[in-house]
Amino acid sequence: MVDKRDLDAGFTGTPVEPPEGLAKVAQSAASGLKREVYAVTTGARNHPHTASALLLTVGLAAFGFGYLLGRSSLESSARLWR
């Protein structure tokens, strides 16, 4: 006969044995990531102007950094061909 505990451990149930090793670490990391995402979205919802200004500032800084890297690589490669 089938054990009743095995039938209860379906898609919505809990496993018979608790996770250990890598599965436990992955579950803990996923739980922490979910908490952090929730905290960020809650903060962005409560302060939309600050969130958009921060996102715009980071975007502009990344664009400027990329532009400077592109210019420096263009100048260094031009010297190699002349």
Short mmCIF file of C-alpha atoms in Angstrom, two decimals:
data_model
loop_
_atom_site.label_atom_id
_atom_site.label_comp_id
_atom_site.label_asym_id
_atom_site.label_seq_id
_atom_site.Cartn_x
_atom_site.Cartn_y
_atom_site.Cartn_z
CA MET A 1 0.00 0.00 0.00
CA VAL A 2 1.11 3.60 -0.57
CA ASP A 3 2.26 5.66 2.39
CA LYS A 4 -0.12 8.58 3.12
CA ARG A 5 2.81 10.99 3.70
CA ASP A 6 4.07 10.43 0.14
CA LEU A 7 0.67 11.36 -1.28
CA ASP A 8 0.54 14.58 0.74
CA ALA A 9 3.91 15.77 -0.62
CA GLY A 10 2.50 16.92 -3.98
CA PHE A 11 2.90 20.20 -5.81
CA THR A 12 1.36 22.30 -3.04
CA GLY A 13 2.64 20.22 -0.14
CA THR A 14 5.97 20.09 1.60
CA PRO A 15 8.64 17.46 0.97
CA VAL A 16 8.95 14.56 3.38
CA GLU A 17 12.64 15.32 3.98
CA PRO A 18 13.83 18.92 4.48
CA PRO A 19 16.32 20.17 1.88
CA GLU A 20 19.99 19.93 2.75
CA GLY A 21 23.25 20.84 1.10
CA LEU A 22 23.03 22.78 -2.14
CA ALA A 23 19.22 22.71 -2.20
CA LYS A 24 19.12 24.36 1.23
CA VAL A 25 21.60 27.05 0.15
CA ALA A 26 19.66 27.72 -3.07
CA GLN A 27 16.38 27.94 -1.17
CA SER A 28 17.91 30.35 1.33
CA ALA A 29 19.37 32.52 -1.45
CA ALA A 30 16.06 32.61 -3.30
CA SER A 31 14.26 33.61 -0.11
CA GLY A 32 16.75 36.41 0.55
CA LEU A 33 16.47 37.64 -3.04
CA LYS A 34 12.68 37.73 -2.82
CA ARG A 35 12.88 39.80 0.37
CA GLU A 36 15.31 42.27 -1.23
CA VAL A 37 13.20 42.66 -4.38
CA TYR A 38 10.12 43.26 -2.26
CA ALA A 39 11.97 45.91 -0.22
CA VAL A 40 13.17 47.70 -3.36
CA THR A 41 9.75 47.67 -5.01
CA THR A 42 8.11 48.92 -1.81
CA GLY A 43 10.63 51.76 -1.56
CA ALA A 44 10.13 52.67 -5.23
CA ARG A 45 6.36 52.63 -4.77
CA ASN A 46 6.55 54.91 -1.74
CA HIS A 47 9.08 57.33 -3.32
CA PRO A 48 8.57 57.34 -7.10
CA HIS A 49 10.42 60.62 -7.75
CA THR A 50 13.49 59.50 -5.86
CA ALA A 51 13.49 56.14 -7.62
CA SER A 52 13.22 57.70 -11.09
CA ALA A 53 15.91 60.28 -10.30
CA LEU A 54 18.23 57.56 -9.03
CA LEU A 55 17.59 55.41 -12.10
CA LEU A 56 18.23 58.37 -14.41
CA THR A 57 21.45 59.28 -12.59
CA VAL A 58 22.78 55.72 -12.76
CA GLY A 59 21.84 55.51 -16.44
CA LEU A 60 23.61 58.77 -17.26
CA ALA A 61 26.71 57.72 -15.32
CA ALA A 62 26.80 54.36 -17.13
CA PHE A 63 26.37 56.09 -20.50
CA GLY A 64 29.18 58.53 -19.73
CA PHE A 65 31.49 55.77 -18.55
CA GLY A 66 30.78 53.76 -21.71
CA TYR A 67 31.35 56.79 -23.89
CA LEU A 68 34.70 57.48 -22.25
CA LEU A 69 35.77 53.85 -22.62
CA GLY A 70 34.74 53.89 -26.26
CA ARG A 71 36.65 57.10 -26.94
CA SER A 72 39.79 55.82 -25.24
CA SER A 73 39.72 52.54 -27.18
CA LEU A 74 39.18 54.44 -30.45
CA GLU A 75 42.17 56.69 -29.80
CA SER A 76 44.44 53.80 -28.83
CA SER A 77 43.47 51.72 -31.87
CA ALA A 78 44.03 54.68 -34.23
CA ARG A 79 47.65 54.92 -33.08
CA LEU A 80 48.26 51.29 -33.93
CA TRP A 81 47.32 51.80 -37.58
CA ARG A 82 49.26 55.02 -38.25
#
